[in-house]
């Protein structure tokens, strides 16, 4: 057999292999297939975890907004509040690192499956910041501005109350969280409780 003939045979064999692989990973006629029960369950678990992360991140960001509003209203409190604010910002970042949305594990087209992407992979949480956008795609109404007491001591008490509320919320959420995220929530809840104590004692000083 000539060199040209061998090359033609190899090309034909490779093409046949690709065709067979595509046939194993897609439905006849290139139609989409429905996810299996295991894929749907994986999506359900991933969605529940993503929703929990979104609630936790939202709570942390709300607390961060209160710190920013308090610092804007009372710049003299910066030496006391800045370290606590930095900690809250770190909490918000850590709580959202796993993603806050999930791609649906719905029907997969033959083009996708032939590329080697499994429907189960689409159930993994997304880590994009835009993940917190509503599923409807409609813009959410802007949050109401945070009101801060005119008296600095009262403003500190408001921050302490917000920290206690965040601590309680994170502690309640960890009951439904997976082990690793539950440990993170427990750590953040403890930090919020410590912040509340420091703010309360500072307000009494």
PDB file of C-alpha atoms in Angstrom:
ATOM      1  CA  UNK A   1       0.000   0.000   0.000  1.00  0.00           C
ATOM      2  CA  UNK A   2       1.343   3.422  -0.901  1.00  0.00           C
ATOM      3  CA  UNK A   3       1.937   6.216   1.598  1.00  0.00           C
ATOM      4  CA  UNK A   4      -1.011   8.137   0.168  1.00  0.00           C
ATOM      5  CA  UNK A   5      -3.252   5.095   0.566  1.00  0.00           C
ATOM      6  CA  UNK A   6      -2.259   4.605   4.202  1.00  0.00           C
ATOM      7  CA  UNK A   7      -2.939   8.270   4.989  1.00  0.00           C
ATOM      8  CA  UNK A   8      -6.374   8.051   3.415  1.00  0.00           C
ATOM      9  CA  UNK A   9      -7.161   4.961   5.469  1.00  0.00           C
ATOM     10  CA  UNK A  10      -6.077   6.650   8.713  1.00  0.00           C
ATOM     11  CA  UNK A  11      -8.177   9.736   7.969  1.00  0.00           C
ATOM     12  CA  UNK A  12     -11.208   7.589   7.224  1.00  0.00           C
ATOM     13  CA  UNK A  13     -10.729   5.627  10.454  1.00  0.00           C
ATOM     14  CA  UNK A  14     -10.444   8.801  12.534  1.00  0.00           C
ATOM     15  CA  UNK A  15     -13.599  10.206  10.947  1.00  0.00           C
ATOM     16  CA  UNK A  16     -15.464   7.010  11.719  1.00  0.00           C
ATOM     17  CA  UNK A  17     -14.324   7.153  15.349  1.00  0.00           C
ATOM     18  CA  UNK A  18     -15.570  10.715  15.766  1.00  0.00           C
ATOM     19  CA  UNK A  19     -18.914   9.770  14.244  1.00  0.00           C
ATOM     20  CA  UNK A  20     -19.268   6.819  16.619  1.00  0.00           C
ATOM     21  CA  UNK A  21     -18.401   8.979  19.637  1.00  0.00           C
ATOM     22  CA  UNK A  22     -20.975  11.594  18.645  1.00  0.00           C
ATOM     23  CA  UNK A  23     -23.572   8.874  18.288  1.00  0.00           C
ATOM     24  CA  UNK A  24     -22.900   7.669  21.850  1.00  0.00           C
ATOM     25  CA  UNK A  25     -23.223  11.116  23.413  1.00  0.00           C
ATOM     26  CA  UNK A  26     -26.233  12.542  21.604  1.00  0.00           C
ATOM     27  CA  UNK A  27     -29.747  11.499  20.839  1.00  0.00           C
ATOM     28  CA  UNK A  28     -30.718  10.322  17.348  1.00  0.00           C
ATOM     29  CA  UNK A  29     -31.201  13.140  14.890  1.00  0.00           C
ATOM     30  CA  UNK A  30     -29.191  15.573  17.039  1.00  0.00           C
ATOM     31  CA  UNK A  31     -32.141  16.102  19.349  1.00  0.00           C
ATOM     32  CA  UNK A  32     -31.691  17.188  22.958  1.00  0.00           C
ATOM     33  CA  UNK A  33     -31.971  14.572  25.657  1.00  0.00           C
ATOM     34  CA  UNK A  34     -33.507  14.902  29.088  1.00  0.00           C
ATOM     35  CA  UNK A  35     -31.266  14.867  32.182  1.00  0.00           C
ATOM     36  CA  UNK A  36     -31.241  11.708  34.236  1.00  0.00           C
ATOM     37  CA  UNK A  37     -32.627  11.441  37.758  1.00  0.00           C
ATOM     38  CA  UNK A  38     -29.093  11.643  39.156  1.00  0.00           C
ATOM     39  CA  UNK A  39     -28.409  14.812  37.165  1.00  0.00           C
ATOM     40  CA  UNK A  40     -31.661  16.393  38.342  1.00  0.00           C
ATOM     41  CA  UNK A  41     -30.813  15.547  41.954  1.00  0.00           C
ATOM     42  CA  UNK A  42     -27.323  17.001  41.544  1.00  0.00           C
ATOM     43  CA  UNK A  43     -28.885  20.162  40.172  1.00  0.00           C
ATOM     44  CA  UNK A  44     -31.346  20.344  43.071  1.00  0.00           C
ATOM     45  CA  UNK A  45     -28.549  20.045  45.644  1.00  0.00           C
ATOM     46  CA  UNK A  46     -26.401  22.580  43.798  1.00  0.00           C
ATOM     47  CA  UNK A  47     -29.303  25.032  43.580  1.00  0.00           C
ATOM     48  CA  UNK A  48     -30.031  24.726  47.305  1.00  0.00           C
ATOM     49  CA  UNK A  49     -26.388  25.403  48.157  1.00  0.00           C
ATOM     50  CA  UNK A  50     -26.186  28.311  45.714  1.00  0.00           C
ATOM     51  CA  UNK A  51     -29.339  29.849  47.227  1.00  0.00           C
ATOM     52  CA  UNK A  52     -27.855  29.522  50.703  1.00  0.00           C
ATOM     53  CA  UNK A  53     -24.645  31.190  49.535  1.00  0.00           C
ATOM     54  CA  UNK A  54     -26.632  33.999  47.939  1.00  0.00           C
ATOM     55  CA  UNK A  55     -28.542  34.662  51.173  1.00  0.00           C
ATOM     56  CA  UNK A  56     -25.323  34.657  53.178  1.00  0.00           C
ATOM     57  CA  UNK A  57     -23.544  36.978  50.758  1.00  0.00           C
ATOM     58  CA  UNK A  58     -26.549  39.323  50.677  1.00  0.00           C
ATOM     59  CA  UNK A  59     -26.541  39.549  54.470  1.00  0.00           C
ATOM     60  CA  UNK A  60     -22.809  40.273  54.553  1.00  0.00           C
ATOM     61  CA  UNK A  61     -23.100  42.935  51.863  1.00  0.00           C
ATOM     62  CA  UNK A  62     -25.986  44.556  53.677  1.00  0.00           C
ATOM     63  CA  UNK A  63     -23.846  44.760  56.800  1.00  0.00           C
ATOM     64  CA  UNK A  64     -21.006  46.220  54.746  1.00  0.00           C
ATOM     65  CA  UNK A  65     -23.348  48.894  53.391  1.00  0.00           C
ATOM     66  CA  UNK A  66     -24.273  49.866  56.944  1.00  0.00           C
ATOM     67  CA  UNK A  67     -20.607  50.273  57.830  1.00  0.00           C
ATOM     68  CA  UNK A  68     -20.075  52.466  54.769  1.00  0.00           C
ATOM     69  CA  UNK A  69     -23.108  54.593  55.594  1.00  0.00           C
ATOM     70  CA  UNK A  70     -22.026  54.967  59.213  1.00  0.00           C
ATOM     71  CA  UNK A  71     -18.503  55.962  58.219  1.00  0.00           C
ATOM     72  CA  UNK A  72     -19.891  58.492  55.751  1.00  0.00           C
ATOM     73  CA  UNK A  73     -22.133  59.997  58.428  1.00  0.00           C
ATOM     74  CA  UNK A  74     -19.525  59.890  61.201  1.00  0.00           C
ATOM     75  CA  UNK A  75     -15.977  60.108  59.787  1.00  0.00           C
ATOM     76  CA  UNK A  76     -14.574  60.477  63.311  1.00  0.00           C
ATOM     77  CA  UNK A  77     -15.479  56.819  63.947  1.00  0.00           C
ATOM     78  CA  UNK A  78     -13.102  55.617  61.216  1.00  0.00           C
ATOM     79  CA  UNK A  79     -10.296  54.479  63.556  1.00  0.00           C
ATOM     80  CA  UNK A  80     -12.765  52.268  65.419  1.00  0.00           C
ATOM     81  CA  UNK A  81     -14.833  51.014  62.506  1.00  0.00           C
ATOM     82  CA  UNK A  82     -12.353  50.573  59.663  1.00  0.00           C
ATOM     83  CA  UNK A  83     -10.805  47.311  60.957  1.00  0.00           C
ATOM     84  CA  UNK A  84     -14.254  45.835  61.511  1.00  0.00           C
ATOM     85  CA  UNK A  85     -15.404  46.940  58.073  1.00  0.00           C
ATOM     86  CA  UNK A  86     -12.410  45.276  56.450  1.00  0.00           C
ATOM     87  CA  UNK A  87     -13.292  42.035  58.227  1.00  0.00           C
ATOM     88  CA  UNK A  88     -16.895  42.223  57.030  1.00  0.00           C
ATOM     89  CA  UNK A  89     -15.713  42.835  53.450  1.00  0.00           C
ATOM     90  CA  UNK A  90     -13.515  39.742  53.696  1.00  0.00           C
ATOM     91  CA  UNK A  91     -16.496  37.751  54.994  1.00  0.00           C
ATOM     92  CA  UNK A  92     -18.651  38.822  52.045  1.00  0.00           C
ATOM     93  CA  UNK A  93     -15.961  37.762  49.589  1.00  0.00           C
ATOM     94  CA  UNK A  94     -15.355  34.395  51.255  1.00  0.00           C
ATOM     95  CA  UNK A  95     -19.043  33.573  51.526  1.00  0.00           C
ATOM     96  CA  UNK A  96     -19.570  34.036  47.795  1.00  0.00           C
ATOM     97  CA  UNK A  97     -16.508  32.236  46.476  1.00  0.00           C
ATOM     98  CA  UNK A  98     -18.433  29.069  45.694  1.00  0.00           C
ATOM     99  CA  UNK A  99     -20.885  30.833  43.399  1.00  0.00           C
ATOM    100  CA  UNK A 100     -24.466  31.923  43.887  1.00  0.00           C
ATOM    101  CA  UNK A 101     -26.250  30.483  40.865  1.00  0.00           C
ATOM    102  CA  UNK A 102     -26.535  27.201  38.979  1.00  0.00           C
ATOM    103  CA  UNK A 103     -26.773  26.464  35.274  1.00  0.00           C
ATOM    104  CA  UNK A 104     -29.823  24.230  34.670  1.00  0.00           C
ATOM    105  CA  UNK A 105     -29.091  20.591  33.934  1.00  0.00           C
ATOM    106  CA  UNK A 106     -31.638  20.586  31.138  1.00  0.00           C
ATOM    107  CA  UNK A 107     -31.512  18.931  27.758  1.00  0.00           C
ATOM    108  CA  UNK A 108     -28.099  18.912  26.150  1.00  0.00           C
ATOM    109  CA  UNK A 109     -27.676  19.255  22.399  1.00  0.00           C
ATOM    110  CA  UNK A 110     -25.528  16.954  20.338  1.00  0.00           C
ATOM    111  CA  UNK A 111     -23.073  19.784  19.648  1.00  0.00           C
ATOM    112  CA  UNK A 112     -22.455  20.160  23.360  1.00  0.00           C
ATOM    113  CA  UNK A 113     -22.198  16.495  24.168  1.00  0.00           C
ATOM    114  CA  UNK A 114     -19.892  15.820  21.263  1.00  0.00           C
ATOM    115  CA  UNK A 115     -17.579  18.463  22.714  1.00  0.00           C
ATOM    116  CA  UNK A 116     -17.314  16.408  25.874  1.00  0.00           C
ATOM    117  CA  UNK A 117     -19.413  18.551  28.233  1.00  0.00           C
ATOM    118  CA  UNK A 118     -21.668  16.476  30.454  1.00  0.00           C
ATOM    119  CA  UNK A 119     -25.068  17.671  31.723  1.00  0.00           C
ATOM    120  CA  UNK A 120     -23.857  17.119  35.284  1.00  0.00           C
ATOM    121  CA  UNK A 121     -21.157  19.727  34.760  1.00  0.00           C
ATOM    122  CA  UNK A 122     -23.838  22.296  33.980  1.00  0.00           C
ATOM    123  CA  UNK A 123     -25.194  21.859  37.509  1.00  0.00           C
ATOM    124  CA  UNK A 124     -22.041  23.267  39.058  1.00  0.00           C
ATOM    125  CA  UNK A 125     -22.436  26.641  40.811  1.00  0.00           C
ATOM    126  CA  UNK A 126     -21.269  29.647  38.859  1.00  0.00           C
ATOM    127  CA  UNK A 127     -18.685  31.892  40.441  1.00  0.00           C
ATOM    128  CA  UNK A 128     -19.445  35.000  38.403  1.00  0.00           C
ATOM    129  CA  UNK A 129     -20.403  38.129  40.396  1.00  0.00           C
ATOM    130  CA  UNK A 130     -23.420  38.573  38.118  1.00  0.00           C
ATOM    131  CA  UNK A 131     -24.779  35.313  39.503  1.00  0.00           C
ATOM    132  CA  UNK A 132     -26.926  37.182  41.980  1.00  0.00           C
ATOM    133  CA  UNK A 133     -29.092  38.633  39.205  1.00  0.00           C
ATOM    134  CA  UNK A 134     -32.718  37.490  39.312  1.00  0.00           C
ATOM    135  CA  UNK A 135     -33.668  34.522  37.141  1.00  0.00           C
ATOM    136  CA  UNK A 136     -36.273  36.610  35.322  1.00  0.00           C
ATOM    137  CA  UNK A 137     -33.567  38.888  33.956  1.00  0.00           C
ATOM    138  CA  UNK A 138     -35.505  41.952  35.089  1.00  0.00           C
ATOM    139  CA  UNK A 139     -33.491  44.627  36.910  1.00  0.00           C
ATOM    140  CA  UNK A 140     -34.052  44.767  40.639  1.00  0.00           C
ATOM    141  CA  UNK A 141     -35.146  47.947  42.347  1.00  0.00           C
ATOM    142  CA  UNK A 142     -32.274  49.883  43.928  1.00  0.00           C
ATOM    143  CA  UNK A 143     -31.867  49.260  47.629  1.00  0.00           C
ATOM    144  CA  UNK A 144     -33.115  51.961  49.959  1.00  0.00           C
ATOM    145  CA  UNK A 145     -30.325  54.080  51.441  1.00  0.00           C
ATOM    146  CA  UNK A 146     -29.200  53.051  54.906  1.00  0.00           C
ATOM    147  CA  UNK A 147     -30.348  55.482  57.556  1.00  0.00           C
ATOM    148  CA  UNK A 148     -27.809  56.262  60.254  1.00  0.00           C
ATOM    149  CA  UNK A 149     -28.505  57.888  63.596  1.00  0.00           C
ATOM    150  CA  UNK A 150     -27.175  61.408  63.968  1.00  0.00           C
ATOM    151  CA  UNK A 151     -25.679  60.590  67.345  1.00  0.00           C
ATOM    152  CA  UNK A 152     -22.411  58.595  67.034  1.00  0.00           C
ATOM    153  CA  UNK A 153     -23.218  56.412  70.043  1.00  0.00           C
ATOM    154  CA  UNK A 154     -26.605  55.549  68.624  1.00  0.00           C
ATOM    155  CA  UNK A 155     -24.972  54.782  65.264  1.00  0.00           C
ATOM    156  CA  UNK A 156     -22.620  52.347  67.004  1.00  0.00           C
ATOM    157  CA  UNK A 157     -25.568  50.672  68.685  1.00  0.00           C
ATOM    158  CA  UNK A 158     -27.248  50.299  65.293  1.00  0.00           C
ATOM    159  CA  UNK A 159     -24.131  48.657  63.908  1.00  0.00           C
ATOM    160  CA  UNK A 160     -23.958  46.336  66.897  1.00  0.00           C
ATOM    161  CA  UNK A 161     -27.581  45.301  66.341  1.00  0.00           C
ATOM    162  CA  UNK A 162     -26.861  44.670  62.652  1.00  0.00           C
ATOM    163  CA  UNK A 163     -23.845  42.534  63.569  1.00  0.00           C
ATOM    164  CA  UNK A 164     -25.934  40.499  66.017  1.00  0.00           C
ATOM    165  CA  UNK A 165     -28.594  39.985  63.357  1.00  0.00           C
ATOM    166  CA  UNK A 166     -25.986  38.837  60.854  1.00  0.00           C
ATOM    167  CA  UNK A 167     -24.484  36.484  63.435  1.00  0.00           C
ATOM    168  CA  UNK A 168     -27.867  34.913  64.151  1.00  0.00           C
ATOM    169  CA  UNK A 169     -28.620  34.557  60.439  1.00  0.00           C
ATOM    170  CA  UNK A 170     -25.315  32.851  59.652  1.00  0.00           C
ATOM    171  CA  UNK A 171     -25.692  30.531  62.648  1.00  0.00           C
ATOM    172  CA  UNK A 172     -29.150  29.475  61.482  1.00  0.00           C
ATOM    173  CA  UNK A 173     -27.967  28.961  57.893  1.00  0.00           C
ATOM    174  CA  UNK A 174     -25.138  26.619  58.819  1.00  0.00           C
ATOM    175  CA  UNK A 175     -27.658  23.931  59.829  1.00  0.00           C
ATOM    176  CA  UNK A 176     -28.533  23.384  56.171  1.00  0.00           C
ATOM    177  CA  UNK A 177     -25.065  24.013  54.751  1.00  0.00           C
ATOM    178  CA  UNK A 178     -22.572  21.407  53.528  1.00  0.00           C
ATOM    179  CA  UNK A 179     -19.749  20.728  56.038  1.00  0.00           C
ATOM    180  CA  UNK A 180     -17.085  23.029  54.601  1.00  0.00           C
ATOM    181  CA  UNK A 181     -19.454  25.955  54.118  1.00  0.00           C
ATOM    182  CA  UNK A 182     -20.996  25.333  57.539  1.00  0.00           C
ATOM    183  CA  UNK A 183     -17.568  25.786  59.110  1.00  0.00           C
ATOM    184  CA  UNK A 184     -17.158  29.066  57.247  1.00  0.00           C
ATOM    185  CA  UNK A 185     -20.589  30.255  58.378  1.00  0.00           C
ATOM    186  CA  UNK A 186     -19.781  29.330  61.981  1.00  0.00           C
ATOM    187  CA  UNK A 187     -16.557  31.332  61.801  1.00  0.00           C
ATOM    188  CA  UNK A 188     -18.310  34.361  60.292  1.00  0.00           C
ATOM    189  CA  UNK A 189     -21.129  34.137  62.847  1.00  0.00           C
ATOM    190  CA  UNK A 190     -18.603  34.121  65.693  1.00  0.00           C
ATOM    191  CA  UNK A 191     -16.787  37.113  64.186  1.00  0.00           C
ATOM    192  CA  UNK A 192     -20.048  39.057  63.872  1.00  0.00           C
ATOM    193  CA  UNK A 193     -20.862  38.328  67.504  1.00  0.00           C
ATOM    194  CA  UNK A 194     -17.411  39.561  68.534  1.00  0.00           C
ATOM    195  CA  UNK A 195     -17.913  42.728  66.475  1.00  0.00           C
ATOM    196  CA  UNK A 196     -21.233  43.359  68.181  1.00  0.00           C
ATOM    197  CA  UNK A 197     -19.578  43.059  71.572  1.00  0.00           C
ATOM    198  CA  UNK A 198     -16.794  45.471  70.605  1.00  0.00           C
ATOM    199  CA  UNK A 199     -19.263  47.971  69.207  1.00  0.00           C
ATOM    200  CA  UNK A 200     -21.467  47.762  72.285  1.00  0.00           C
ATOM    201  CA  UNK A 201     -18.566  48.239  74.668  1.00  0.00           C
ATOM    202  CA  UNK A 202     -17.253  51.064  72.493  1.00  0.00           C
ATOM    203  CA  UNK A 203     -20.622  52.800  72.584  1.00  0.00           C
ATOM    204  CA  UNK A 204     -20.554  52.721  76.363  1.00  0.00           C
ATOM    205  CA  UNK A 205     -17.058  54.167  76.570  1.00  0.00           C
TER     206      UNK A 205
END
